[in-house]
């Protein structure tokens, strides 16, 4: 007769309740302690107590404190030359017909630029007009310039011209002089100065028609 089979039931490990509770309590206390030891956040840059450097003074402020003035310097046009601009066109100063009557071979030189040191260059420097007519055959020229210099410059030019020979009937006063073969006529009419030069001017009378036309155009 066989012995009855016995069923073996596995045994589970049972942890007593009093052991589980203390372990959970210890874990909770550990978390509390660790959270209390966490470092405080670093203040942001915007909350920093470090003072900022004050803004530097503006250019206008430093100028008012005795520095260099910030106002713009005078423009070149305001300081170059003391004359009043003259805007008479060359064709109005001496008409084509007037020049033709003087000598039909002369034509207006539109590309004319006065040489430095000449009376025409002086007139241009005083904001005047300088015109030149070229003889198509000989290459000789007639140059007439008009300016309205400052009172000081006008007096200086007139004093220099007065060293020549006085000529009557031209403007308020007029003078004739020569340099080599070139004749020169300086005419002063009010605030204006008219100067004409050419090898065709042996006397002031030779330039009368042209100079009178220029004075009348002012």
PDB file of N, CA and C in Angstrom, residues 84-180:
ATOM      1  N   UNK A  84      31.026 140.380 -53.251  1.00  0.00           N
ATOM      2  CA  UNK A  84      29.628 140.034 -53.496  1.00  0.00           C
ATOM      3  C   UNK A  84      29.532 139.405 -54.882  1.00  0.00           C
ATOM      4  N   UNK A  85      28.861 138.262 -55.019  1.00  0.00           N
ATOM      5  CA  UNK A  85      28.806 137.582 -56.318  1.00  0.00           C
ATOM      6  C   UNK A  85      28.239 138.455 -57.437  1.00  0.00           C
ATOM      7  N   UNK A  86      28.865 138.363 -58.595  1.00  0.00           N
ATOM      8  CA  UNK A  86      28.393 139.030 -59.815  1.00  0.00           C
ATOM      9  C   UNK A  86      27.994 137.931 -60.795  1.00  0.00           C
ATOM     10  N   UNK A  87      26.778 138.000 -61.302  1.00  0.00           N
ATOM     11  CA  UNK A  87      26.267 136.910 -62.138  1.00  0.00           C
ATOM     12  C   UNK A  87      25.955 137.338 -63.574  1.00  0.00           C
ATOM     13  N   UNK A  88      26.519 138.430 -64.026  1.00  0.00           N
ATOM     14  CA  UNK A  88      26.277 138.891 -65.397  1.00  0.00           C
ATOM     15  C   UNK A  88      26.955 137.944 -66.388  1.00  0.00           C
ATOM     16  N   UNK A  89      26.224 137.504 -67.396  1.00  0.00           N
ATOM     17  CA  UNK A  89      26.788 136.618 -68.417  1.00  0.00           C
ATOM     18  C   UNK A  89      27.722 137.400 -69.339  1.00  0.00           C
ATOM     19  N   UNK A  90      28.696 136.695 -69.893  1.00  0.00           N
ATOM     20  CA  UNK A  90      29.667 137.358 -70.775  1.00  0.00           C
ATOM     21  C   UNK A  90      28.986 137.972 -71.993  1.00  0.00           C
ATOM     22  N   UNK A  91      27.958 137.275 -72.508  1.00  0.00           N
ATOM     23  CA  UNK A  91      27.244 137.785 -73.669  1.00  0.00           C
ATOM     24  C   UNK A  91      26.443 139.034 -73.378  1.00  0.00           C
ATOM     25  N   UNK A  92      26.130 139.260 -72.088  1.00  0.00           N
ATOM     26  CA  UNK A  92      25.433 140.486 -71.687  1.00  0.00           C
ATOM     27  C   UNK A  92      26.427 141.585 -71.346  1.00  0.00           C
ATOM     28  N   UNK A  93      27.582 141.170 -70.865  1.00  0.00           N
ATOM     29  CA  UNK A  93      28.620 142.141 -70.515  1.00  0.00           C
ATOM     30  C   UNK A  93      29.087 142.889 -71.769  1.00  0.00           C
ATOM     31  N   UNK A  94      29.375 142.129 -72.791  1.00  0.00           N
ATOM     32  CA  UNK A  94      29.721 142.691 -74.113  1.00  0.00           C
ATOM     33  C   UNK A  94      28.981 141.846 -75.146  1.00  0.00           C
ATOM     34  N   UNK A  95      28.046 142.433 -75.828  1.00  0.00           N
ATOM     35  CA  UNK A  95      27.247 141.677 -76.801  1.00  0.00           C
ATOM     36  C   UNK A  95      28.099 141.257 -77.997  1.00  0.00           C
ATOM     37  N   UNK A  96      27.606 140.256 -78.711  1.00  0.00           N
ATOM     38  CA  UNK A  96      28.321 139.779 -79.900  1.00  0.00           C
ATOM     39  C   UNK A  96      28.449 140.890 -80.940  1.00  0.00           C
ATOM     40  N   UNK A  97      27.412 141.714 -81.044  1.00  0.00           N
ATOM     41  CA  UNK A  97      27.451 142.803 -82.019  1.00  0.00           C
ATOM     42  C   UNK A  97      28.481 143.861 -81.635  1.00  0.00           C
ATOM     43  N   UNK A  98      28.544 144.160 -80.338  1.00  0.00           N
ATOM     44  CA  UNK A  98      29.522 145.151 -79.871  1.00  0.00           C
ATOM     45  C   UNK A  98      30.942 144.674 -80.137  1.00  0.00           C
ATOM     46  N   UNK A  99      31.201 143.393 -79.875  1.00  0.00           N
ATOM     47  CA  UNK A  99      32.535 142.849 -80.128  1.00  0.00           C
ATOM     48  C   UNK A  99      32.815 142.781 -81.630  1.00  0.00           C
ATOM     49  N   UNK A 100      31.815 142.485 -82.414  1.00  0.00           N
ATOM     50  CA  UNK A 100      31.991 142.435 -83.876  1.00  0.00           C
ATOM     51  C   UNK A 100      32.352 143.818 -84.414  1.00  0.00           C
ATOM     52  N   UNK A 101      31.693 144.820 -83.859  1.00  0.00           N
ATOM     53  CA  UNK A 101      32.000 146.190 -84.290  1.00  0.00           C
ATOM     54  C   UNK A 101      33.430 146.586 -83.904  1.00  0.00           C
ATOM     55  N   UNK A 102      33.901 146.036 -82.793  1.00  0.00           N
ATOM     56  CA  UNK A 102      35.275 146.312 -82.363  1.00  0.00           C
ATOM     57  C   UNK A 102      36.260 145.631 -83.303  1.00  0.00           C
ATOM     58  N   UNK A 103      36.027 144.346 -83.545  1.00  0.00           N
ATOM     59  CA  UNK A 103      36.859 143.568 -84.473  1.00  0.00           C
ATOM     60  C   UNK A 103      36.100 142.280 -84.802  1.00  0.00           C
ATOM     61  N   UNK A 104      35.746 142.073 -86.043  1.00  0.00           N
ATOM     62  CA  UNK A 104      34.934 140.904 -86.419  1.00  0.00           C
ATOM     63  C   UNK A 104      35.638 139.562 -86.258  1.00  0.00           C
ATOM     64  N   UNK A 105      36.931 139.565 -86.026  1.00  0.00           N
ATOM     65  CA  UNK A 105      37.661 138.300 -85.869  1.00  0.00           C
ATOM     66  C   UNK A 105      37.606 137.737 -84.449  1.00  0.00           C
ATOM     67  N   UNK A 106      37.049 138.489 -83.513  1.00  0.00           N
ATOM     68  CA  UNK A 106      37.013 138.025 -82.123  1.00  0.00           C
ATOM     69  C   UNK A 106      35.736 137.236 -81.836  1.00  0.00           C
ATOM     70  N   UNK A 107      35.931 136.104 -81.148  1.00  0.00           N
ATOM     71  CA  UNK A 107      34.801 135.279 -80.721  1.00  0.00           C
ATOM     72  C   UNK A 107      34.945 134.924 -79.251  1.00  0.00           C
ATOM     73  N   UNK A 108      33.817 134.755 -78.567  1.00  0.00           N
ATOM     74  CA  UNK A 108      33.832 134.446 -77.134  1.00  0.00           C
ATOM     75  C   UNK A 108      34.475 133.087 -76.875  1.00  0.00           C
ATOM     76  N   UNK A 109      35.378 133.044 -75.909  1.00  0.00           N
ATOM     77  CA  UNK A 109      36.077 131.808 -75.527  1.00  0.00           C
ATOM     78  C   UNK A 109      35.368 131.203 -74.314  1.00  0.00           C
ATOM     79  N   UNK A 110      34.504 130.224 -74.574  1.00  0.00           N
ATOM     80  CA  UNK A 110      33.706 129.628 -73.495  1.00  0.00           C
ATOM     81  C   UNK A 110      34.542 128.794 -72.528  1.00  0.00           C
ATOM     82  N   UNK A 111      35.702 128.331 -72.968  1.00  0.00           N
ATOM     83  CA  UNK A 111      36.547 127.474 -72.120  1.00  0.00           C
ATOM     84  C   UNK A 111      37.576 128.275 -71.328  1.00  0.00           C
ATOM     85  N   UNK A 112      37.424 129.577 -71.293  1.00  0.00           N
ATOM     86  CA  UNK A 112      38.428 130.432 -70.655  1.00  0.00           C
ATOM     87  C   UNK A 112      38.498 130.219 -69.144  1.00  0.00           C
ATOM     88  N   UNK A 113      39.732 130.145 -68.663  1.00  0.00           N
ATOM     89  CA  UNK A 113      40.006 130.086 -67.226  1.00  0.00           C
ATOM     90  C   UNK A 113      41.206 130.994 -66.964  1.00  0.00           C
ATOM     91  N   UNK A 114      41.032 132.059 -66.184  1.00  0.00           N
ATOM     92  CA  UNK A 114      42.122 133.031 -66.000  1.00  0.00           C
ATOM     93  C   UNK A 114      43.331 132.431 -65.297  1.00  0.00           C
ATOM     94  N   UNK A 115      44.503 132.853 -65.728  1.00  0.00           N
ATOM     95  CA  UNK A 115      45.740 132.398 -65.103  1.00  0.00           C
ATOM     96  C   UNK A 115      45.934 133.086 -63.756  1.00  0.00           C
ATOM     97  N   UNK A 116      46.543 132.347 -62.834  1.00  0.00           N
ATOM     98  CA  UNK A 116      46.798 132.892 -61.500  1.00  0.00           C
ATOM     99  C   UNK A 116      47.666 134.146 -61.580  1.00  0.00           C
ATOM    100  N   UNK A 117      47.305 135.156 -60.800  1.00  0.00           N
ATOM    101  CA  UNK A 117      48.075 136.387 -60.749  1.00  0.00           C
ATOM    102  C   UNK A 117      47.627 137.450 -61.729  1.00  0.00           C
ATOM    103  N   UNK A 118      46.698 137.107 -62.618  1.00  0.00           N
ATOM    104  CA  UNK A 118      46.194 138.089 -63.582  1.00  0.00           C
ATOM    105  C   UNK A 118      45.037 138.880 -62.967  1.00  0.00           C
ATOM    106  N   UNK A 119      44.718 140.065 -63.530  1.00  0.00           N
ATOM    107  CA  UNK A 119      43.572 140.835 -63.017  1.00  0.00           C
ATOM    108  C   UNK A 119      42.268 140.043 -63.069  1.00  0.00           C
ATOM    109  N   UNK A 120      42.097 139.234 -64.112  1.00  0.00           N
ATOM    110  CA  UNK A 120      40.878 138.430 -64.235  1.00  0.00           C
ATOM    111  C   UNK A 120      40.781 137.400 -63.113  1.00  0.00           C
ATOM    112  N   UNK A 121      41.919 136.815 -62.731  1.00  0.00           N
ATOM    113  CA  UNK A 121      41.923 135.841 -61.635  1.00  0.00           C
ATOM    114  C   UNK A 121      41.577 136.520 -60.314  1.00  0.00           C
ATOM    115  N   UNK A 122      42.055 137.753 -60.129  1.00  0.00           N
ATOM    116  CA  UNK A 122      41.726 138.510 -58.916  1.00  0.00           C
ATOM    117  C   UNK A 122      40.231 138.783 -58.848  1.00  0.00           C
ATOM    118  N   UNK A 123      39.644 139.147 -59.984  1.00  0.00           N
ATOM    119  CA  UNK A 123      38.197 139.396 -60.032  1.00  0.00           C
ATOM    120  C   UNK A 123      37.412 138.126 -59.723  1.00  0.00           C
ATOM    121  N   UNK A 124      37.849 137.000 -60.260  1.00  0.00           N
ATOM    122  CA  UNK A 124      37.176 135.723 -59.990  1.00  0.00           C
ATOM    123  C   UNK A 124      37.259 135.355 -58.520  1.00  0.00           C
ATOM    124  N   UNK A 125      38.420 135.630 -57.894  1.00  0.00           N
ATOM    125  CA  UNK A 125      38.587 135.328 -56.473  1.00  0.00           C
ATOM    126  C   UNK A 125      37.636 136.143 -55.614  1.00  0.00           C
ATOM    127  N   UNK A 126      37.233 137.303 -56.119  1.00  0.00           N
ATOM    128  CA  UNK A 126      36.265 138.143 -55.412  1.00  0.00           C
ATOM    129  C   UNK A 126      34.841 137.851 -55.868  1.00  0.00           C
ATOM    130  N   UNK A 127      34.630 136.629 -56.395  1.00  0.00           N
ATOM    131  CA  UNK A 127      33.305 136.152 -56.815  1.00  0.00           C
ATOM    132  C   UNK A 127      32.751 136.923 -58.009  1.00  0.00           C
ATOM    133  N   UNK A 128      33.677 137.399 -58.847  1.00  0.00           N
ATOM    134  CA  UNK A 128      33.263 138.132 -60.030  1.00  0.00           C
ATOM    135  C   UNK A 128      33.180 137.263 -61.270  1.00  0.00           C
ATOM    136  N   UNK A 129      33.116 137.918 -62.422  1.00  0.00           N
ATOM    137  CA  UNK A 129      33.000 137.254 -63.719  1.00  0.00           C
ATOM    138  C   UNK A 129      34.208 137.631 -64.571  1.00  0.00           C
ATOM    139  N   UNK A 130      34.794 136.650 -65.244  1.00  0.00           N
ATOM    140  CA  UNK A 130      35.934 136.891 -66.135  1.00  0.00           C
ATOM    141  C   UNK A 130      35.602 136.325 -67.512  1.00  0.00           C
ATOM    142  N   UNK A 131      35.676 137.169 -68.542  1.00  0.00           N
ATOM    143  CA  UNK A 131      35.321 136.762 -69.903  1.00  0.00           C
ATOM    144  C   UNK A 131      36.490 137.017 -70.850  1.00  0.00           C
ATOM    145  N   UNK A 132      36.606 136.164 -71.849  1.00  0.00           N
ATOM    146  CA  UNK A 132      37.722 136.276 -72.786  1.00  0.00           C
ATOM    147  C   UNK A 132      37.230 136.086 -74.219  1.00  0.00           C
ATOM    148  N   UNK A 133      37.726 136.926 -75.091  1.00  0.00           N
ATOM    149  CA  UNK A 133      37.412 136.817 -76.518  1.00  0.00           C
ATOM    150  C   UNK A 133      38.709 136.543 -77.268  1.00  0.00           C
ATOM    151  N   UNK A 134      38.659 135.590 -78.168  1.00  0.00           N
ATOM    152  CA  UNK A 134      39.852 135.130 -78.881  1.00  0.00           C
ATOM    153  C   UNK A 134      39.794 135.537 -80.354  1.00  0.00           C
ATOM    154  N   UNK A 135      40.899 136.118 -80.834  1.00  0.00           N
ATOM    155  CA  UNK A 135      40.997 136.473 -82.247  1.00  0.00           C
ATOM    156  C   UNK A 135      41.249 135.192 -83.043  1.00  0.00           C
ATOM    157  N   UNK A 136      40.331 134.843 -83.925  1.00  0.00           N
ATOM    158  CA  UNK A 136      40.407 133.577 -84.653  1.00  0.00           C
ATOM    159  C   UNK A 136      41.576 133.531 -85.644  1.00  0.00           C
ATOM    160  N   UNK A 137      42.138 134.682 -85.953  1.00  0.00           N
ATOM    161  CA  UNK A 137      43.251 134.748 -86.910  1.00  0.00           C
ATOM    162  C   UNK A 137      44.605 134.797 -86.214  1.00  0.00           C
ATOM    163  N   UNK A 138      44.769 135.739 -85.303  1.00  0.00           N
ATOM    164  CA  UNK A 138      46.075 135.964 -84.660  1.00  0.00           C
ATOM    165  C   UNK A 138      46.241 135.230 -83.332  1.00  0.00           C
ATOM    166  N   UNK A 139      45.139 134.845 -82.705  1.00  0.00           N
ATOM    167  CA  UNK A 139      45.223 134.218 -81.385  1.00  0.00           C
ATOM    168  C   UNK A 139      45.313 135.221 -80.257  1.00  0.00           C
ATOM    169  N   UNK A 140      45.295 136.517 -80.575  1.00  0.00           N
ATOM    170  CA  UNK A 140      45.300 137.552 -79.536  1.00  0.00           C
ATOM    171  C   UNK A 140      43.973 137.520 -78.770  1.00  0.00           C
ATOM    172  N   UNK A 141      43.982 138.124 -77.606  1.00  0.00           N
ATOM    173  CA  UNK A 141      42.783 138.068 -76.766  1.00  0.00           C
ATOM    174  C   UNK A 141      42.376 139.448 -76.258  1.00  0.00           C
ATOM    175  N   UNK A 142      41.109 139.524 -75.893  1.00  0.00           N
ATOM    176  CA  UNK A 142      40.570 140.654 -75.138  1.00  0.00           C
ATOM    177  C   UNK A 142      39.918 140.044 -73.903  1.00  0.00           C
ATOM    178  N   UNK A 143      40.378 140.442 -72.743  1.00  0.00           N
ATOM    179  CA  UNK A 143      39.845 139.901 -71.493  1.00  0.00           C
ATOM    180  C   UNK A 143      39.201 141.024 -70.691  1.00  0.00           C
ATOM    181  N   UNK A 144      37.967 140.790 -70.266  1.00  0.00           N
ATOM    182  CA  UNK A 144      37.248 141.768 -69.450  1.00  0.00           C
ATOM    183  C   UNK A 144      36.675 141.048 -68.238  1.00  0.00           C
ATOM    184  N   UNK A 145      36.930 141.598 -67.063  1.00  0.00           N
ATOM    185  CA  UNK A 145      36.441 140.999 -65.822  1.00  0.00           C
ATOM    186  C   UNK A 145      35.719 142.048 -64.990  1.00  0.00           C
ATOM    187  N   UNK A 146      34.724 141.582 -64.246  1.00  0.00           N
ATOM    188  CA  UNK A 146      33.927 142.464 -63.391  1.00  0.00           C
ATOM    189  C   UNK A 146      33.809 141.828 -62.014  1.00  0.00           C
ATOM    190  N   UNK A 147      33.935 142.639 -60.971  1.00  0.00           N
ATOM    191  CA  UNK A 147      33.784 142.136 -59.604  1.00  0.00           C
ATOM    192  C   UNK A 147      33.214 143.228 -58.715  1.00  0.00           C
ATOM    193  N   UNK A 148      32.672 142.784 -57.594  1.00  0.00           N
ATOM    194  CA  UNK A 148      32.207 143.712 -56.559  1.00  0.00           C
ATOM    195  C   UNK A 148      32.943 143.337 -55.271  1.00  0.00           C
ATOM    196  N   UNK A 149      34.192 143.777 -55.137  1.00  0.00           N
ATOM    197  CA  UNK A 149      35.014 143.388 -53.987  1.00  0.00           C
ATOM    198  C   UNK A 149      34.490 144.003 -52.686  1.00  0.00           C
ATOM    199  N   UNK A 150      35.082 143.557 -51.588  1.00  0.00           N
ATOM    200  CA  UNK A 150      34.771 144.183 -50.305  1.00  0.00           C
ATOM    201  C   UNK A 150      35.310 145.612 -50.330  1.00  0.00           C
ATOM    202  N   UNK A 151      34.835 146.442 -49.427  1.00  0.00           N
ATOM    203  CA  UNK A 151      35.272 147.845 -49.398  1.00  0.00           C
ATOM    204  C   UNK A 151      36.787 147.951 -49.249  1.00  0.00           C
ATOM    205  N   UNK A 152      37.358 147.085 -48.420  1.00  0.00           N
ATOM    206  CA  UNK A 152      38.813 147.107 -48.205  1.00  0.00           C
ATOM    207  C   UNK A 152      39.563 146.719 -49.474  1.00  0.00           C
ATOM    208  N   UNK A 153      39.109 145.621 -50.134  1.00  0.00           N
ATOM    209  CA  UNK A 153      39.767 145.174 -51.361  1.00  0.00           C
ATOM    210  C   UNK A 153      39.609 146.200 -52.479  1.00  0.00           C
ATOM    211  N   UNK A 154      38.427 146.807 -52.562  1.00  0.00           N
ATOM    212  CA  UNK A 154      38.187 147.794 -53.615  1.00  0.00           C
ATOM    213  C   UNK A 154      39.114 148.995 -53.459  1.00  0.00           C
ATOM    214  N   UNK A 155      39.293 149.440 -52.217  1.00  0.00           N
ATOM    215  CA  UNK A 155      40.185 150.578 -51.956  1.00  0.00           C
ATOM    216  C   UNK A 155      41.622 150.233 -52.322  1.00  0.00           C
ATOM    217  N   UNK A 156      42.036 148.988 -52.031  1.00  0.00           N
ATOM    218  CA  UNK A 156      43.398 148.558 -52.345  1.00  0.00           C
ATOM    219  C   UNK A 156      43.614 148.480 -53.862  1.00  0.00           C
ATOM    220  N   UNK A 157      42.631 147.925 -54.577  1.00  0.00           N
ATOM    221  CA  UNK A 157      42.735 147.811 -56.037  1.00  0.00           C
ATOM    222  C   UNK A 157      42.766 149.198 -56.682  1.00  0.00           C
ATOM    223  N   UNK A 158      41.939 150.078 -56.166  1.00  0.00           N
ATOM    224  CA  UNK A 158      41.869 151.433 -56.727  1.00  0.00           C
ATOM    225  C   UNK A 158      43.171 152.191 -56.488  1.00  0.00           C
ATOM    226  N   UNK A 159      43.762 152.028 -55.306  1.00  0.00           N
ATOM    227  CA  UNK A 159      45.022 152.705 -54.998  1.00  0.00           C
ATOM    228  C   UNK A 159      46.132 152.227 -55.922  1.00  0.00           C
ATOM    229  N   UNK A 160      46.129 150.936 -56.243  1.00  0.00           N
ATOM    230  CA  UNK A 160      47.142 150.397 -57.145  1.00  0.00           C
ATOM    231  C   UNK A 160      46.920 150.888 -58.576  1.00  0.00           C
ATOM    232  N   UNK A 161      45.639 150.914 -59.013  1.00  0.00           N
ATOM    233  CA  UNK A 161      45.330 151.359 -60.379  1.00  0.00           C
ATOM    234  C   UNK A 161      45.628 152.836 -60.580  1.00  0.00           C
ATOM    235  N   UNK A 162      45.498 153.617 -59.504  1.00  0.00           N
ATOM    236  CA  UNK A 162      45.709 155.071 -59.595  1.00  0.00           C
ATOM    237  C   UNK A 162      47.153 155.438 -59.912  1.00  0.00           C
ATOM    238  N   UNK A 163      48.053 154.477 -59.871  1.00  0.00           N
ATOM    239  CA  UNK A 163      49.442 154.733 -60.246  1.00  0.00           C
ATOM    240  C   UNK A 163      49.578 154.914 -61.765  1.00  0.00           C
ATOM    241  N   UNK A 164      48.518 154.489 -62.491  1.00  0.00           N
ATOM    242  CA  UNK A 164      48.529 154.654 -63.939  1.00  0.00           C
ATOM    243  C   UNK A 164      48.033 156.034 -64.338  1.00  0.00           C
ATOM    244  N   UNK A 165      47.649 156.169 -65.591  1.00  0.00           N
ATOM    245  CA  UNK A 165      47.177 157.449 -66.127  1.00  0.00           C
ATOM    246  C   UNK A 165      45.659 157.531 -66.019  1.00  0.00           C
ATOM    247  N   UNK A 166      45.169 158.616 -65.437  1.00  0.00           N
ATOM    248  CA  UNK A 166      43.722 158.778 -65.288  1.00  0.00           C
ATOM    249  C   UNK A 166      43.062 158.902 -66.656  1.00  0.00           C
ATOM    250  N   UNK A 167      41.880 158.294 -66.782  1.00  0.00           N
ATOM    251  CA  UNK A 167      41.114 158.356 -68.030  1.00  0.00           C
ATOM    252  C   UNK A 167      39.727 158.890 -67.705  1.00  0.00           C
ATOM    253  N   UNK A 168      39.263 159.828 -68.470  1.00  0.00           N
ATOM    254  CA  UNK A 168      37.963 160.459 -68.193  1.00  0.00           C
ATOM    255  C   UNK A 168      36.832 159.792 -68.977  1.00  0.00           C
ATOM    256  N   UNK A 169      35.612 159.991 -68.471  1.00  0.00           N
ATOM    257  CA  UNK A 169      34.427 159.508 -69.191  1.00  0.00           C
ATOM    258  C   UNK A 169      34.143 158.039 -69.046  1.00  0.00           C
ATOM    259  N   UNK A 170      34.779 157.358 -68.114  1.00  0.00           N
ATOM    260  CA  UNK A 170      34.546 155.926 -67.882  1.00  0.00           C
ATOM    261  C   UNK A 170      34.233 155.700 -66.406  1.00  0.00           C
ATOM    262  N   UNK A 171      32.976 155.379 -66.091  1.00  0.00           N
ATOM    263  CA  UNK A 171      32.587 155.139 -64.711  1.00  0.00           C
ATOM    264  C   UNK A 171      32.819 156.350 -63.841  1.00  0.00           C
ATOM    265  N   UNK A 172      32.986 156.104 -62.531  1.00  0.00           N
ATOM    266  CA  UNK A 172      33.291 157.191 -61.596  1.00  0.00           C
ATOM    267  C   UNK A 172      34.743 157.629 -61.733  1.00  0.00           C
ATOM    268  N   UNK A 173      35.598 156.679 -61.994  1.00  0.00           N
ATOM    269  CA  UNK A 173      37.026 156.965 -62.206  1.00  0.00           C
ATOM    270  C   UNK A 173      37.623 155.817 -62.994  1.00  0.00           C
ATOM    271  N   UNK A 174      38.676 156.107 -63.750  1.00  0.00           N
ATOM    272  CA  UNK A 174      39.311 155.076 -64.574  1.00  0.00           C
ATOM    273  C   UNK A 174      40.789 155.399 -64.748  1.00  0.00           C
ATOM    274  N   UNK A 175      41.579 154.345 -64.957  1.00  0.00           N
ATOM    275  CA  UNK A 175      43.027 154.507 -65.086  1.00  0.00           C
ATOM    276  C   UNK A 175      43.543 153.558 -66.160  1.00  0.00           C
ATOM    277  N   UNK A 176      44.555 154.022 -66.865  1.00  0.00           N
ATOM    278  CA  UNK A 176      45.158 153.206 -67.921  1.00  0.00           C
ATOM    279  C   UNK A 176      46.625 152.950 -67.592  1.00  0.00           C
ATOM    280  N   UNK A 177      47.064 151.714 -67.870  1.00  0.00           N
ATOM    281  CA  UNK A 177      48.469 151.352 -67.650  1.00  0.00           C
ATOM    282  C   UNK A 177      48.851 150.280 -68.663  1.00  0.00           C
ATOM    283  N   UNK A 178      50.143 150.051 -68.790  1.00  0.00           N
ATOM    284  CA  UNK A 178      50.624 149.013 -69.708  1.00  0.00           C
ATOM    285  C   UNK A 178      51.624 148.105 -69.005  1.00  0.00           C
ATOM    286  N   UNK A 179      51.695 146.863 -69.486  1.00  0.00           N
ATOM    287  CA  UNK A 179      52.686 145.906 -69.017  1.00  0.00           C
ATOM    288  C   UNK A 179      53.188 145.172 -70.254  1.00  0.00           C
ATOM    289  N   UNK A 180      54.386 145.556 -70.698  1.00  0.00           N
ATOM    290  CA  UNK A 180      54.875 145.039 -71.971  1.00  0.00           C
ATOM    291  C   UNK A 180      54.033 145.634 -73.090  1.00  0.00           C
TER     292      UNK A 180
END
